[in-house]
Amino acid sequence: MNYGRKIDLALEARELAQGGDAGRLPGVRSQEDRLFGLPLTQVEILDQRGAQALGRPVGHYLTLDLPQLPRQREEILEAARAVAAMLERLPSLPKTGPVLVAGLGNRRVTPDAIGPKATDALLVTRHLVQTLPAQFSALRPVSALAAGVTGTTGMESGELIHAVVQQLNPGCLIAVDALAARRQERVCRTVQVSDTGIVPGSGVGNARMALDEDSLGIPVIAVGIPTVVDAATLCLDLLEEAGERDFDPGIFRQEGAEWFVTPRNVDSEVDILARVLGLGISTALHEDLSVEEVEAWTS
């Protein structure tokens, strides 16, 4: 049962909807795969039946598992290659033309900083293509925006992104954000990519302006890594795993009782994973560059 669990991963929504039944859900197609040796789960919501079952829009959701945090250079590059390959599998990612990458979140709150930090690791090229076209015309124009949060900018991140999209007219928006997981073992060990857009803050009960194709007029790809688990969700799962069924789930949703759990070393993990995302997104956007070449450009 859901009991209002806060989760962002389509993989976990599918698991919750299926319960103990390993059969297929109507309107949902999924398959297991591997990318560069890493487990990949593809969930496709085909129609409104699937959307209602999983509580998510129709579209493609790809989830990459990182069995351990990549720490060595080769491990980071391999994870970045897998992220690039995930993005390349999405039919909505244009092969050419300008792209805007928006890092959502608050730099001052470590579990929420993965979006802005990912833009720091991005290969941005729009200014080079514009000012030195003879030297850089082979590169795709890529712009980056760390949108900030209302408390520090006075503006909704969605308002700022809408304005930038109108000014730059990119062919696609890639929005990077921190997510909330259901299982603690997936925190900082999972990358989700989807082509359905994003509602910033929805995983932690602070939903803001939607960023999707309906609102922006361009394809929106969401890239996220869960950095927290909702404490109530964690408690509910532990109780159910222990065989406890006779309890009131409302006790975990009392006003003022919103708690989130994050790893004690989340600062170093966010730094590493933000670099993985920055390198992976850049490699997907600049198809003629290898991840090693992107690394050299951004070092």
CSV table of C-alpha atoms in Angstrom, one decimal:
chain,number,residue,atom,x,y,z
A,1,MET,CA,0.0,0.0,0.0
A,2,ASN,CA,1.1,3.6,-0.6
A,3,TYR,CA,0.0,5.4,2.5
A,4,GLY,CA,1.2,8.7,0.9
A,5,ARG,CA,4.9,7.6,0.7
A,6,LYS,CA,7.2,10.2,-0.8
A,7,ILE,CA,9.2,8.7,-3.6
A,8,ASP,CA,10.5,10.0,-6.9
A,9,LEU,CA,11.9,6.9,-8.6
A,10,ALA,CA,9.5,5.3,-11.1
A,11,LEU,CA,11.2,2.0,-10.4
A,12,GLU,CA,10.1,2.2,-6.8
A,13,ALA,CA,6.6,3.3,-7.8
A,14,ARG,CA,6.3,0.2,-10.0
A,15,GLU,CA,7.6,-2.0,-7.1
A,16,LEU,CA,5.0,-0.5,-4.8
A,17,ALA,CA,2.2,-0.8,-7.3
A,18,GLN,CA,3.0,-4.5,-7.9
A,19,GLY,CA,3.4,-5.4,-4.3
A,20,GLY,CA,4.2,-9.1,-4.1
A,21,ASP,CA,2.8,-9.7,-7.6
A,22,ALA,CA,5.6,-10.1,-10.2
A,23,GLY,CA,3.2,-9.8,-13.1
A,24,ARG,CA,2.9,-7.0,-15.5
A,25,LEU,CA,0.9,-3.8,-14.7
A,26,PRO,CA,-1.6,-2.7,-17.3
A,27,GLY,CA,-0.1,0.2,-19.3
A,28,VAL,CA,3.4,-0.3,-18.0
A,29,ARG,CA,6.3,-2.0,-19.7
A,30,SER,CA,9.6,-2.7,-18.0
A,31,GLN,CA,12.8,-4.6,-18.8
A,32,GLU,CA,16.2,-5.1,-17.2
A,33,ASP,CA,19.5,-4.4,-19.0
A,34,ARG,CA,23.1,-3.4,-18.3
A,35,LEU,CA,25.1,-0.4,-19.3
A,36,PHE,CA,28.9,-0.6,-19.1
A,37,GLY,CA,28.4,-3.4,-16.5
A,38,LEU,CA,25.9,-1.4,-14.4
A,39,PRO,CA,22.3,-2.6,-13.9
A,40,LEU,CA,19.7,-0.6,-15.7
A,41,THR,CA,15.9,-0.8,-15.4
A,42,GLN,CA,13.7,0.7,-18.1
A,43,VAL,CA,10.1,1.5,-17.2
A,44,GLU,CA,7.8,2.9,-19.9
A,45,ILE,CA,4.4,4.2,-19.0
A,46,LEU,CA,2.4,3.6,-22.1
A,47,ASP,CA,-1.0,5.1,-21.4
A,48,GLN,CA,-3.3,6.6,-18.7
A,49,ARG,CA,-3.8,3.2,-17.0
A,50,GLY,CA,-0.1,3.0,-16.3
A,51,ALA,CA,0.1,6.7,-15.4
A,52,GLN,CA,-2.7,6.1,-12.8
A,53,ALA,CA,-1.1,3.0,-11.4
A,54,LEU,CA,2.3,4.6,-10.9
A,55,GLY,CA,1.2,8.2,-10.3
A,56,ARG,CA,3.5,9.5,-13.0
A,57,PRO,CA,3.1,10.9,-16.6
A,58,VAL,CA,3.3,8.8,-19.7
A,59,GLY,CA,6.9,8.5,-20.8
A,60,HIS,CA,10.2,6.8,-20.5
A,61,TYR,CA,12.0,6.3,-17.1
A,62,LEU,CA,15.5,4.8,-17.0
A,63,THR,CA,17.1,3.9,-13.6
A,64,LEU,CA,20.8,3.1,-13.3
A,65,ASP,CA,22.1,1.3,-10.2
A,66,LEU,CA,25.6,2.1,-8.8
A,67,PRO,CA,26.5,-0.9,-6.6
A,68,GLN,CA,29.1,1.3,-5.0
A,69,LEU,CA,30.1,4.9,-5.1
A,70,PRO,CA,32.5,5.6,-7.9
A,71,ARG,CA,35.6,7.0,-6.3
A,72,GLN,CA,38.6,6.3,-8.6
A,73,ARG,CA,38.9,8.2,-11.9
A,74,GLU,CA,38.1,5.2,-14.1
A,75,GLU,CA,35.0,4.4,-12.0
A,76,ILE,CA,33.8,8.0,-12.3
A,77,LEU,CA,34.3,8.0,-16.1
A,78,GLU,CA,32.6,4.6,-16.5
A,79,ALA,CA,29.6,5.8,-14.5
A,80,ALA,CA,29.5,9.0,-16.7
A,81,ARG,CA,29.6,6.9,-19.9
A,82,ALA,CA,26.5,5.0,-18.6
A,83,VAL,CA,24.7,8.3,-17.8
A,84,ALA,CA,25.5,9.5,-21.3
A,85,ALA,CA,24.2,6.2,-22.8
A,86,MET,CA,20.9,6.6,-20.8
A,87,LEU,CA,20.3,10.0,-22.2
A,88,GLU,CA,21.1,8.9,-25.7
A,89,ARG,CA,18.3,6.2,-25.4
A,90,LEU,CA,15.6,8.9,-24.9
A,91,PRO,CA,13.9,9.7,-28.2
A,92,SER,CA,13.2,13.3,-27.1
A,93,LEU,CA,16.9,14.2,-26.8
A,94,PRO,CA,17.7,16.2,-30.1
A,95,LYS,CA,20.8,15.1,-31.9
A,96,THR,CA,21.8,18.7,-32.8
A,97,GLY,CA,21.0,22.3,-31.8
A,98,PRO,CA,21.2,24.3,-28.6
A,99,VAL,CA,20.5,22.8,-25.2
A,100,LEU,CA,19.9,24.4,-21.8
A,101,VAL,CA,20.9,22.5,-18.6
A,102,ALA,CA,19.3,23.7,-15.4
A,103,GLY,CA,20.6,22.7,-12.0
A,104,LEU,CA,17.8,22.8,-9.5
A,105,GLY,CA,18.3,23.0,-5.8
A,106,ASN,CA,20.0,24.9,-3.0
A,107,ARG,CA,23.8,25.1,-2.9
A,108,ARG,CA,23.6,25.8,0.9
A,109,VAL,CA,21.8,22.5,1.7
A,110,THR,CA,24.2,19.7,0.9
A,111,PRO,CA,21.6,17.0,-0.1
A,112,ASP,CA,19.9,19.5,-2.3
A,113,ALA,CA,23.1,20.8,-4.0
A,114,ILE,CA,23.6,18.1,-6.6
A,115,GLY,CA,21.8,20.1,-9.4
A,116,PRO,CA,23.9,23.3,-9.1
A,117,LYS,CA,27.1,21.3,-8.6
A,118,ALA,CA,26.4,19.3,-11.7
A,119,THR,CA,26.3,22.5,-13.8
A,120,ASP,CA,29.7,23.3,-12.4
A,121,ALA,CA,31.0,20.1,-14.0
A,122,LEU,CA,29.3,20.7,-17.3
A,123,LEU,CA,31.0,21.5,-20.6
A,124,VAL,CA,29.3,24.8,-21.6
A,125,THR,CA,30.0,26.0,-25.1
A,126,ARG,CA,27.4,28.5,-26.2
A,127,HIS,CA,29.7,31.5,-25.7
A,128,LEU,CA,32.5,29.8,-27.6
A,129,VAL,CA,30.3,29.0,-30.6
A,130,GLN,CA,29.0,32.5,-30.7
A,131,THR,CA,32.2,34.4,-30.2
A,132,LEU,CA,34.7,32.1,-32.0
A,133,PRO,CA,32.6,30.2,-34.6
A,134,ALA,CA,35.5,29.4,-36.9
A,135,GLN,CA,37.2,27.5,-34.0
A,136,PHE,CA,34.2,26.0,-32.2
A,137,SER,CA,31.5,25.6,-34.8
A,138,ALA,CA,31.7,21.8,-34.5
A,139,LEU,CA,30.6,22.0,-30.9
A,140,ARG,CA,26.9,22.1,-29.9
A,141,PRO,CA,25.8,25.3,-28.1
A,142,VAL,CA,25.2,24.3,-24.5
A,143,SER,CA,24.2,26.7,-21.7
A,144,ALA,CA,24.0,26.1,-18.0
A,145,LEU,CA,21.9,27.7,-15.3
A,146,ALA,CA,22.0,27.2,-11.6
A,147,ALA,CA,18.5,28.4,-10.9
A,148,GLY,CA,18.7,28.7,-7.1
A,149,VAL,CA,15.7,28.7,-4.8
A,150,THR,CA,13.1,31.2,-3.9
A,151,GLY,CA,14.6,31.9,-0.5
A,152,THR,CA,17.8,33.2,-2.0
A,153,THR,CA,16.7,34.7,-5.3
A,154,GLY,CA,13.1,35.9,-4.6
A,155,MET,CA,12.0,34.0,-7.7
A,156,GLU,CA,10.6,30.6,-8.4
A,157,SER,CA,13.2,28.5,-10.2
A,158,GLY,CA,10.5,27.8,-12.8
A,159,GLU,CA,10.0,31.5,-13.4
A,160,LEU,CA,13.7,32.0,-14.0
A,161,ILE,CA,13.9,29.0,-16.3
A,162,HIS,CA,10.9,30.0,-18.3
A,163,ALA,CA,12.5,33.5,-18.9
A,164,VAL,CA,15.8,32.0,-20.0
A,165,VAL,CA,14.1,29.5,-22.3
A,166,GLN,CA,12.2,32.4,-24.0
A,167,GLN,CA,15.5,34.3,-24.4
A,168,LEU,CA,17.7,31.5,-25.6
A,169,ASN,CA,15.2,29.3,-27.4
A,170,PRO,CA,17.0,26.0,-26.9
A,171,GLY,CA,15.8,22.8,-28.5
A,172,CYS,CA,15.7,21.0,-25.2
A,173,LEU,CA,15.9,21.5,-21.4
A,174,ILE,CA,17.8,19.1,-19.2
A,175,ALA,CA,16.8,19.7,-15.5
A,176,VAL,CA,19.0,18.1,-12.9
A,177,ASP,CA,17.7,17.8,-9.3
A,178,ALA,CA,18.0,15.8,-6.1
A,179,LEU,CA,15.4,13.2,-5.5
A,180,ALA,CA,13.8,11.2,-2.6
A,181,ALA,CA,14.1,7.5,-2.6
A,182,ARG,CA,12.0,4.8,-0.8
A,183,ARG,CA,14.8,2.4,0.0
A,184,GLN,CA,17.8,3.7,1.8
A,185,GLU,CA,20.2,1.5,-0.2
A,186,ARG,CA,19.2,3.5,-3.3
A,187,VAL,CA,20.3,6.8,-1.8
A,188,CYS,CA,23.3,8.2,-3.7
A,189,ARG,CA,23.5,4.9,-5.6
A,190,THR,CA,20.8,5.5,-8.3
A,191,VAL,CA,20.5,7.7,-11.3
A,192,GLN,CA,17.1,8.3,-12.9
A,193,VAL,CA,16.6,9.8,-16.3
A,194,SER,CA,13.1,10.5,-17.8
A,195,ASP,CA,11.6,12.5,-20.6
A,196,THR,CA,8.5,13.6,-18.7
A,197,GLY,CA,9.7,16.8,-17.2
A,198,ILE,CA,9.9,17.6,-13.4
A,199,VAL,CA,8.2,19.3,-10.6
A,200,PRO,CA,11.0,20.6,-8.4
A,201,GLY,CA,10.6,19.8,-4.7
A,202,SER,CA,7.8,17.3,-5.2
A,203,GLY,CA,9.7,14.4,-3.6
A,204,VAL,CA,10.0,16.3,-0.3
A,205,GLY,CA,6.5,17.7,-0.2
A,206,ASN,CA,7.4,21.1,-1.5
A,207,ALA,CA,6.2,21.0,-5.1
A,208,ARG,CA,6.9,24.1,-7.2
A,209,MET,CA,6.1,25.2,-10.8
A,210,ALA,CA,6.2,22.3,-13.2
A,211,LEU,CA,8.9,22.2,-15.9
A,212,ASP,CA,7.6,20.1,-18.8
A,213,GLU,CA,6.9,20.3,-22.5
A,214,ASP,CA,3.4,21.6,-21.9
A,215,SER,CA,4.6,24.6,-19.9
A,216,LEU,CA,7.9,25.4,-21.8
A,217,GLY,CA,7.1,24.3,-25.3
A,218,ILE,CA,10.3,22.2,-25.7
A,219,PRO,CA,11.2,18.7,-24.6
A,220,VAL,CA,12.2,18.5,-21.0
A,221,ILE,CA,14.5,15.7,-19.7
A,222,ALA,CA,14.9,15.2,-16.0
A,223,VAL,CA,18.0,13.8,-14.5
A,224,GLY,CA,18.1,13.1,-10.8
A,225,ILE,CA,19.9,11.2,-8.0
A,226,PRO,CA,18.1,10.4,-4.7
A,227,THR,CA,20.0,12.0,-1.8
A,228,VAL,CA,17.4,11.5,1.0
A,229,VAL,CA,14.7,9.1,2.3
A,230,ASP,CA,11.5,10.4,3.8
A,231,ALA,CA,11.7,9.2,7.4
A,232,ALA,CA,7.9,8.3,7.4
A,233,THR,CA,8.3,6.3,4.3
A,234,LEU,CA,11.3,4.5,5.8
A,235,CYS,CA,9.3,3.7,9.0
A,236,LEU,CA,6.3,2.4,7.0
A,237,ASP,CA,8.5,0.1,5.0
A,238,LEU,CA,10.3,-1.3,8.0
A,239,LEU,CA,7.0,-1.9,9.8
A,240,GLU,CA,5.5,-3.7,6.8
A,241,GLU,CA,8.7,-5.8,6.3
A,242,ALA,CA,8.4,-6.8,10.0
A,243,GLY,CA,4.9,-8.0,9.3
A,244,GLU,CA,3.1,-5.2,11.1
A,245,ARG,CA,-0.2,-4.3,9.4
A,246,ASP,CA,-2.3,-3.0,12.3
A,247,PHE,CA,-1.1,0.6,12.6
A,248,ASP,CA,-2.3,4.0,11.7
A,249,PRO,CA,-0.1,5.5,9.0
A,250,GLY,CA,-1.3,8.9,10.0
A,251,ILE,CA,1.0,8.9,13.0
A,252,PHE,CA,3.9,9.5,10.6
A,253,ARG,CA,2.2,12.4,8.8
A,254,GLN,CA,1.6,14.7,11.8
A,255,GLU,CA,1.9,18.4,11.2
A,256,GLY,CA,5.5,19.6,11.7
A,257,ALA,CA,6.8,16.0,11.6
A,258,GLU,CA,8.5,16.2,8.2
A,259,TRP,CA,11.9,14.5,8.6
A,260,PHE,CA,14.4,13.3,5.9
A,261,VAL,CA,17.3,10.9,6.3
A,262,THR,CA,20.6,11.4,4.4
A,263,PRO,CA,24.0,9.7,4.6
A,264,ARG,CA,26.5,11.2,7.1
A,265,ASN,CA,29.1,11.6,4.3
A,266,VAL,CA,26.6,13.1,1.9
A,267,ASP,CA,28.8,16.1,1.1
A,268,SER,CA,31.6,14.0,-0.5
A,269,GLU,CA,29.1,11.7,-2.2
A,270,VAL,CA,27.2,14.7,-3.7
A,271,ASP,CA,30.5,16.1,-5.0
A,272,ILE,CA,31.4,12.9,-6.8
A,273,LEU,CA,27.9,12.2,-8.2
A,274,ALA,CA,27.5,15.8,-9.4
A,275,ARG,CA,30.8,15.3,-11.4
A,276,VAL,CA,29.4,12.0,-12.8
A,277,LEU,CA,26.3,13.8,-14.0
A,278,GLY,CA,28.2,16.8,-15.4
A,279,LEU,CA,30.5,14.5,-17.4
A,280,GLY,CA,27.7,12.2,-18.5
A,281,ILE,CA,25.4,15.0,-19.7
A,282,SER,CA,28.2,16.7,-21.5
A,283,THR,CA,29.3,13.5,-23.3
A,284,ALA,CA,25.7,12.8,-24.4
A,285,LEU,CA,25.4,16.4,-25.8
A,286,HIS,CA,28.7,16.5,-27.5
A,287,GLU,CA,28.6,13.2,-29.4
A,288,ASP,CA,32.0,13.7,-31.1
A,289,LEU,CA,33.8,14.0,-27.8
A,290,SER,CA,34.7,11.0,-25.6
A,291,VAL,CA,34.2,11.3,-21.8
A,292,GLU,CA,38.0,11.6,-21.5
A,293,GLU,CA,38.0,14.6,-23.8
A,294,VAL,CA,35.1,16.2,-21.9
A,295,GLU,CA,37.0,15.6,-18.7
A,296,ALA,CA,40.0,17.4,-20.2
A,297,TRP,CA,37.9,20.3,-21.4
A,298,THR,CA,36.3,20.8,-17.9
A,299,SER,CA,39.4,20.2,-15.8
